[in-house]
mmCIF file of C-alpha atoms in Angstrom:
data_model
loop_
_atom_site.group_PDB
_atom_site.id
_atom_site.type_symbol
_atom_site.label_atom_id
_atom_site.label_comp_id
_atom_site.label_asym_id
_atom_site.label_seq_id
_atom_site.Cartn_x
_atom_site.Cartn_y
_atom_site.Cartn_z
ATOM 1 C CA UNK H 16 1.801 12.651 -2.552
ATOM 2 C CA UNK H 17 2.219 11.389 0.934
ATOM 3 C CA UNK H 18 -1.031 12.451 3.566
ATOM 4 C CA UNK H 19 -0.844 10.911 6.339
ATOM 5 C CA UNK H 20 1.855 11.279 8.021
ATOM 6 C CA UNK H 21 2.271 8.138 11.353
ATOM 7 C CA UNK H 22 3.861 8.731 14.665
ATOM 8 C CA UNK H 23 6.281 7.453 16.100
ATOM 9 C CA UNK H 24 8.512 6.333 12.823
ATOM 10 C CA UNK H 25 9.822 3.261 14.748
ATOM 11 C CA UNK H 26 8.066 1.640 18.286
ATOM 12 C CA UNK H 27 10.322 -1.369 19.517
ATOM 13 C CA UNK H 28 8.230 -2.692 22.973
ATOM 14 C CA UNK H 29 8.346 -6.035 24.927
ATOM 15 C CA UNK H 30 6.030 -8.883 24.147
ATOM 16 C CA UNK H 31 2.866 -8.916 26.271
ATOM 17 C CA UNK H 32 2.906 -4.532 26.104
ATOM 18 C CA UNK H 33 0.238 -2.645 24.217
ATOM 19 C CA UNK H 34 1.511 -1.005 20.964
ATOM 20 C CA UNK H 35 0.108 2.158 19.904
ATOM 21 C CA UNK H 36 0.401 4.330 16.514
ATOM 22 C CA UNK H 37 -0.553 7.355 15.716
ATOM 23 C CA UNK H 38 -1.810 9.029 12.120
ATOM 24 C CA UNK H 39 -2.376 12.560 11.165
ATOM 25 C CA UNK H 40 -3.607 13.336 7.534
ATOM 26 C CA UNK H 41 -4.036 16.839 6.130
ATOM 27 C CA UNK H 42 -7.759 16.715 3.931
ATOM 28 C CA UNK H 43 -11.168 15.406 4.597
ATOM 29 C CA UNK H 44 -11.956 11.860 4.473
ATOM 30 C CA UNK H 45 -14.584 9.216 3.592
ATOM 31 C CA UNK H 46 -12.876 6.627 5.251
ATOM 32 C CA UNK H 47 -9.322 5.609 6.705
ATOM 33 C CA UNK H 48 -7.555 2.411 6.865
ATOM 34 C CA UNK H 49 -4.637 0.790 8.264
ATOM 35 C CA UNK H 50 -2.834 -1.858 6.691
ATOM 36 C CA UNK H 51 0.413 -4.202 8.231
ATOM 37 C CA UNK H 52 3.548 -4.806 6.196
ATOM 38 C CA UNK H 53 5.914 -8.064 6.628
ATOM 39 C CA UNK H 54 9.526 -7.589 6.003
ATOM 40 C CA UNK H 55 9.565 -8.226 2.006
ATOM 41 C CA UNK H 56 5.532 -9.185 1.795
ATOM 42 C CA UNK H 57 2.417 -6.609 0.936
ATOM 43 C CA UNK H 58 0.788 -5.542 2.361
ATOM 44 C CA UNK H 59 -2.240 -6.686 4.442
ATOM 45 C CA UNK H 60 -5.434 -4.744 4.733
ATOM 46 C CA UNK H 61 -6.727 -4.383 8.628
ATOM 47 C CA UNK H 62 -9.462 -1.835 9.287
ATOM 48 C CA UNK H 63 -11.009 0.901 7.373
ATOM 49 C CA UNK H 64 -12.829 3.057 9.624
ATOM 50 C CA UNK H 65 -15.582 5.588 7.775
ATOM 51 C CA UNK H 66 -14.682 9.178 8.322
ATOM 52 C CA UNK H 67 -19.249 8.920 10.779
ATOM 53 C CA UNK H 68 -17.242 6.539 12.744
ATOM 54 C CA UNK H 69 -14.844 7.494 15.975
ATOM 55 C CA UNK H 70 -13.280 3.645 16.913
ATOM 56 C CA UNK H 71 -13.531 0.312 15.193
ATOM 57 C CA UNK H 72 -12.567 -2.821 16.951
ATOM 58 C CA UNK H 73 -11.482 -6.550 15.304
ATOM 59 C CA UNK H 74 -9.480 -8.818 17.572
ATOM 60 C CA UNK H 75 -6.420 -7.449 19.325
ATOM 61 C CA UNK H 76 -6.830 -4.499 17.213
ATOM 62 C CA UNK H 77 -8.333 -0.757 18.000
ATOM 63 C CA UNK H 78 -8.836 1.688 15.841
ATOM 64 C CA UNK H 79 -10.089 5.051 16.792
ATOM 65 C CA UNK H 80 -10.634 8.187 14.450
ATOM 66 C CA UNK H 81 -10.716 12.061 15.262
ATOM 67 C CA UNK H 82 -11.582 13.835 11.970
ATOM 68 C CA UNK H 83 -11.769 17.413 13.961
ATOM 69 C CA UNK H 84 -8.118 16.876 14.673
ATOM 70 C CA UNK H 85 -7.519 14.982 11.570
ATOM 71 C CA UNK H 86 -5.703 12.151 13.140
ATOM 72 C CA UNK H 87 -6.283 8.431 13.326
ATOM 73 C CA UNK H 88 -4.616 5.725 15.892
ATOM 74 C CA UNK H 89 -4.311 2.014 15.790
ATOM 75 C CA UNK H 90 -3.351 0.329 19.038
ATOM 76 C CA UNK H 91 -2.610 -3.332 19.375
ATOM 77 C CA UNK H 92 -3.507 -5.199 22.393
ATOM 78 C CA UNK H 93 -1.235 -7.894 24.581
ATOM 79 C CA UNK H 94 1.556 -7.800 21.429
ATOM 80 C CA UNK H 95 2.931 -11.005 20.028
ATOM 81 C CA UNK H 96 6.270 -11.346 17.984
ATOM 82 C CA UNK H 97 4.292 -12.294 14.994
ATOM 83 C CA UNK H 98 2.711 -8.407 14.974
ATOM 84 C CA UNK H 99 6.541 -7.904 14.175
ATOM 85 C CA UNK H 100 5.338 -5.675 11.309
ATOM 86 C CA UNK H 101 5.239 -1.936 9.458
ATOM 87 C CA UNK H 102 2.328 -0.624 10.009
ATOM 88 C CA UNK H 103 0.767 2.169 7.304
ATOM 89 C CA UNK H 104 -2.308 4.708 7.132
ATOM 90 C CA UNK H 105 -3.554 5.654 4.115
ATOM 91 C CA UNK H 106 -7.054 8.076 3.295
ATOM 92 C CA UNK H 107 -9.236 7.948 0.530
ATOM 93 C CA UNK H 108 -8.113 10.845 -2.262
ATOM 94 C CA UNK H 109 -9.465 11.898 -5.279
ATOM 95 C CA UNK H 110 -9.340 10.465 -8.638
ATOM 96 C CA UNK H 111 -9.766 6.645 -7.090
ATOM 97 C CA UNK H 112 -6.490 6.910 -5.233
ATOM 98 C CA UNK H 113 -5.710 5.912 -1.458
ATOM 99 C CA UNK H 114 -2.772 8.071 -0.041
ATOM 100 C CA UNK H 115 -0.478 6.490 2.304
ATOM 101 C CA UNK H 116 1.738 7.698 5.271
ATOM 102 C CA UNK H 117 5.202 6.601 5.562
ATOM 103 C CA UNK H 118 4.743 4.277 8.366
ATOM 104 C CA UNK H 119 5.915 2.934 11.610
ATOM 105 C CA UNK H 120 8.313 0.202 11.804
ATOM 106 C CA UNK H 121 7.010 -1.676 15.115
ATOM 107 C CA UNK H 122 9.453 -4.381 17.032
ATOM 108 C CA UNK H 123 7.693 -6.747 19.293
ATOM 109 C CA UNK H 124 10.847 -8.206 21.523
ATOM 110 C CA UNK H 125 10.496 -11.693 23.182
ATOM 111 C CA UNK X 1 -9.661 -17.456 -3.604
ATOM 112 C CA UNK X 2 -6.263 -16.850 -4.941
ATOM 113 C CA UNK X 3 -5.413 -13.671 -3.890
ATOM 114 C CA UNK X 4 -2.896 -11.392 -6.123
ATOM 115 C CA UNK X 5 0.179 -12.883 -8.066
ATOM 116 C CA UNK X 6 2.948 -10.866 -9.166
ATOM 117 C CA UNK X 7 5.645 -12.175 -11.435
ATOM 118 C CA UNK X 8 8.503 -12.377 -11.311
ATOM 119 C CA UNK X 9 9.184 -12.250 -7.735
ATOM 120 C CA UNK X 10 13.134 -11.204 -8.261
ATOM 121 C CA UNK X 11 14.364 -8.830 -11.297
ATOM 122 C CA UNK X 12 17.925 -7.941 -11.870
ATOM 123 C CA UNK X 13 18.260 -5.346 -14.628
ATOM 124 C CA UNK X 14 21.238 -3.398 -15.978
ATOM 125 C CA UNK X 15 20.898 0.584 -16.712
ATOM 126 C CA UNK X 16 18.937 1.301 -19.908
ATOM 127 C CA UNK X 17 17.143 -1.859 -20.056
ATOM 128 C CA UNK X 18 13.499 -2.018 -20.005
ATOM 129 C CA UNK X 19 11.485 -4.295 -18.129
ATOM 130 C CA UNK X 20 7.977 -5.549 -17.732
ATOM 131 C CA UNK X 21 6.274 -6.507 -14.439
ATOM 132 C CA UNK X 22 2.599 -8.739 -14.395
ATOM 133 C CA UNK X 23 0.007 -8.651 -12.259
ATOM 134 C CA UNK X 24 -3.025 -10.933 -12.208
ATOM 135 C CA UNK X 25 -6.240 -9.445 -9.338
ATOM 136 C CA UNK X 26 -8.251 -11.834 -7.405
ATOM 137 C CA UNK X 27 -11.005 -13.147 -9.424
ATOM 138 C CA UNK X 28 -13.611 -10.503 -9.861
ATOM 139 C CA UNK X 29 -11.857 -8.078 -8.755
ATOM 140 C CA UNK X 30 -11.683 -5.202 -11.650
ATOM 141 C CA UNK X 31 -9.709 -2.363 -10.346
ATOM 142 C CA UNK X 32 -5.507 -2.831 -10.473
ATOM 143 C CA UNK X 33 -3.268 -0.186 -8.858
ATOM 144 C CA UNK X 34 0.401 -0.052 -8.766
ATOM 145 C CA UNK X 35 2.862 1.265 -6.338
ATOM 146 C CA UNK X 36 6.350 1.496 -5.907
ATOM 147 C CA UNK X 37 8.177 1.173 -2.361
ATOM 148 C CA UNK X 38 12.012 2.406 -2.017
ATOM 149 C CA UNK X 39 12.950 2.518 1.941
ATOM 150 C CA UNK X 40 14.039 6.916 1.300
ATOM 151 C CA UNK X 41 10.143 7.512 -0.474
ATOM 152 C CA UNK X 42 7.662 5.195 0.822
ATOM 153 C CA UNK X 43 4.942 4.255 -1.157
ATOM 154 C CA UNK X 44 4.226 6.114 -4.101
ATOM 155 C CA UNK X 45 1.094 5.313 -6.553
ATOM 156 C CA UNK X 46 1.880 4.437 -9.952
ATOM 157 C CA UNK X 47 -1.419 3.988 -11.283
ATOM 158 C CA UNK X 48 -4.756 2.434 -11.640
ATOM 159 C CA UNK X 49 -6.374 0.887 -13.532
ATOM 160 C CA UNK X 50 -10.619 0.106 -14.156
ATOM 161 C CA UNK X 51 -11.758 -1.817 -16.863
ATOM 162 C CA UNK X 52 -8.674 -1.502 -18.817
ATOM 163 C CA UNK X 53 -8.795 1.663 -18.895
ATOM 164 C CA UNK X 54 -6.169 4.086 -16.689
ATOM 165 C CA UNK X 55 -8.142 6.423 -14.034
ATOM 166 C CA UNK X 56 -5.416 7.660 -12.538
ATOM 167 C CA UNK X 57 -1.625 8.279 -12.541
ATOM 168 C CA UNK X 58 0.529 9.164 -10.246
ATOM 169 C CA UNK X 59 3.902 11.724 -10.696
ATOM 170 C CA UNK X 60 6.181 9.182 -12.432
ATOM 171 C CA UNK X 61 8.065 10.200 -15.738
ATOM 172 C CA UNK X 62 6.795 8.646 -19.061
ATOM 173 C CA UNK X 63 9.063 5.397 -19.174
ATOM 174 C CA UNK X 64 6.725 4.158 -16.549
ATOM 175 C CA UNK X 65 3.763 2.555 -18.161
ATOM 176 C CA UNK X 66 0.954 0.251 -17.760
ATOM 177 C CA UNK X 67 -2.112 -1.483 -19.077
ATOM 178 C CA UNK X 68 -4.617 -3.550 -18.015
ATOM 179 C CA UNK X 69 -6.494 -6.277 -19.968
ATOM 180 C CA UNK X 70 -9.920 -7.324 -20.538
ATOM 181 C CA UNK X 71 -9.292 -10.245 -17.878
ATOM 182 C CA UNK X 72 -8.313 -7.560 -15.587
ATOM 183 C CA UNK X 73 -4.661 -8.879 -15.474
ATOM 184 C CA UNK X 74 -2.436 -6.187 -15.941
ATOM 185 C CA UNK X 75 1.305 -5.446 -16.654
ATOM 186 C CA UNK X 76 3.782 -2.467 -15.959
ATOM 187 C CA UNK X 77 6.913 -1.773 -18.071
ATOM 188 C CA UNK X 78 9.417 0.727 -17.374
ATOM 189 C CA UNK X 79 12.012 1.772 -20.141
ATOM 190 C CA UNK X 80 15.293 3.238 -20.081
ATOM 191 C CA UNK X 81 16.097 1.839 -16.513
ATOM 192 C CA UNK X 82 17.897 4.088 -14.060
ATOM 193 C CA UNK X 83 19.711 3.303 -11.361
ATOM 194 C CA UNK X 84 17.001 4.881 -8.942
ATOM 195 C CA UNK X 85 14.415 2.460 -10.176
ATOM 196 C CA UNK X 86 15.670 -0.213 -7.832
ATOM 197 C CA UNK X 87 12.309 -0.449 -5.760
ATOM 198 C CA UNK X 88 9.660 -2.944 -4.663
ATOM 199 C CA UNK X 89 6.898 -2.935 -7.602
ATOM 200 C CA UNK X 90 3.745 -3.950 -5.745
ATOM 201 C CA UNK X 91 0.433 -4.845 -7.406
ATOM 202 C CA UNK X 92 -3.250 -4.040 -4.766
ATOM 203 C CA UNK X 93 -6.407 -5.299 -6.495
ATOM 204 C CA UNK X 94 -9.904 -4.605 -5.838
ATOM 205 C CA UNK X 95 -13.507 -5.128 -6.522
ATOM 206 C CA UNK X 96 -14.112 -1.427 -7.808
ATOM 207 C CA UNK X 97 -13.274 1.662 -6.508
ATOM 208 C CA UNK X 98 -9.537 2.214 -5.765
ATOM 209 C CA UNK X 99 -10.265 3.703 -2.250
ATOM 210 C CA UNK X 100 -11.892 0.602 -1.352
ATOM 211 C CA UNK X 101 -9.726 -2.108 0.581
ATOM 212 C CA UNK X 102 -7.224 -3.366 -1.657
ATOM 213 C CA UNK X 103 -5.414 -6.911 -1.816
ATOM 214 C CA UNK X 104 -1.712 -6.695 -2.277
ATOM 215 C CA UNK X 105 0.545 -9.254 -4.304
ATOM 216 C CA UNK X 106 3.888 -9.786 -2.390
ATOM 217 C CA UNK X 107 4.938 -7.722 -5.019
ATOM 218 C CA UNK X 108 8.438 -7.832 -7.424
ATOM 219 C CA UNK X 109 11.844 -6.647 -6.259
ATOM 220 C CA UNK X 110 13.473 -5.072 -9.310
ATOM 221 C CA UNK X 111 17.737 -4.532 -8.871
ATOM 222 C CA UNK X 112 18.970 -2.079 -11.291
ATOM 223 C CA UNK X 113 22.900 -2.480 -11.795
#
């Protein structure tokens, strides 16, 4: 079953801009994490943020968590084409299993 | 390392076939999930797989299968192939828990004619 559920479905922005994307999930959490997807790859593990923690930081990338409003956003810093990418949440369930949002398709323009 | 190989990359099945997918996990790694992503559903969770032994499973009719062996390598066979099985089969790996972060194969594009 899906959770999380991201925001906007598709973000298409210039090179250079910030790219932010938003995750909402429905239960309580241990932890969250965001992962990128390249057309026809797997997906690549980013961040997990723990459900104590409110933002998380690794290179271009910010992640910052709200578990009283359930949600979770990633924003991307100074975009390149390379970040090019679908980008998915996904929260720790029961049972061993992560459950994963749908994603945003994001389109970094030259 | 070598991270997670799935074979074969490209699949092209014909209705009512079956057909089995592998998976080998980054060294050490003991936990094997599955997932399948169409572009209408997303990704939905197979299973996974500890030890060789199945934890969990995910809402997928019987003719989807798995099983994992002692090496941790595991393989997925689906019977009876349907039209609506056309997917990307991807493979995660990791060290134990499946809720920890998990390494993805570049996973196995099954065509179903």
């Amino acid at each position: 079953s899906q959770q999380g559920e991201e925001d906007p479905q598709a973000l298409s922005i210039q090179e250079g801009e910030n790219a932010t994307m938003n995750c909402s999930y429905k239960t309580s959490i241990n932890n969250l994490q965001w992962y990128r997807q390249n057309s026809g790859r797997g997906l690549v593990h980013l961040i997990l943020i723990r459900s104590n923690e409110r933002e998380k930081h690794s290179g271009r990338l910010r992640v910052t968590l709200d578990t009283s409003k359930k949600s979770s956003s990633l924003l991307i810093t100074a975009s390149r084409a390379a970040d090019t990418a679908s980008y998915f949440c996904a929260t720790d369930g029961s049972n061993y299993q992560l459950i994963w949002g749908a994603g945003t398709k994001l389109i970094i323009k030259p | 390392k070598a991270g997670v190989t799935q074979t074969p990359r490209y699949l092209i099945k014909t209705r009512g076939q079956q057909v089995t997918l592998s998976c080998s996990p980054i060294s050490g790694h003991r936990s094997v999930s599955w997932y399948q992503q169409t572009p209408g559903q997303g990704l939905q969770f197979l299973f996974e797989y500890f030890s060789e032994t199945q934890r969990n499973k995910g809402n997928f009719p019987g003719r989807f299968s798995g099983r994992q062996f002692s090496n941790s390598r595991s393989e997925m066979n689906v019977s009876t192939l349907e039209l609506g099985d056309s997917a990307l089969y991807l493979c995660a790996s990791s060290p134990g828990s499946g809720n920890q972060p998990q390494h993805f194969g570049d996973g196995t594009r099954l065509s179903i004619l």
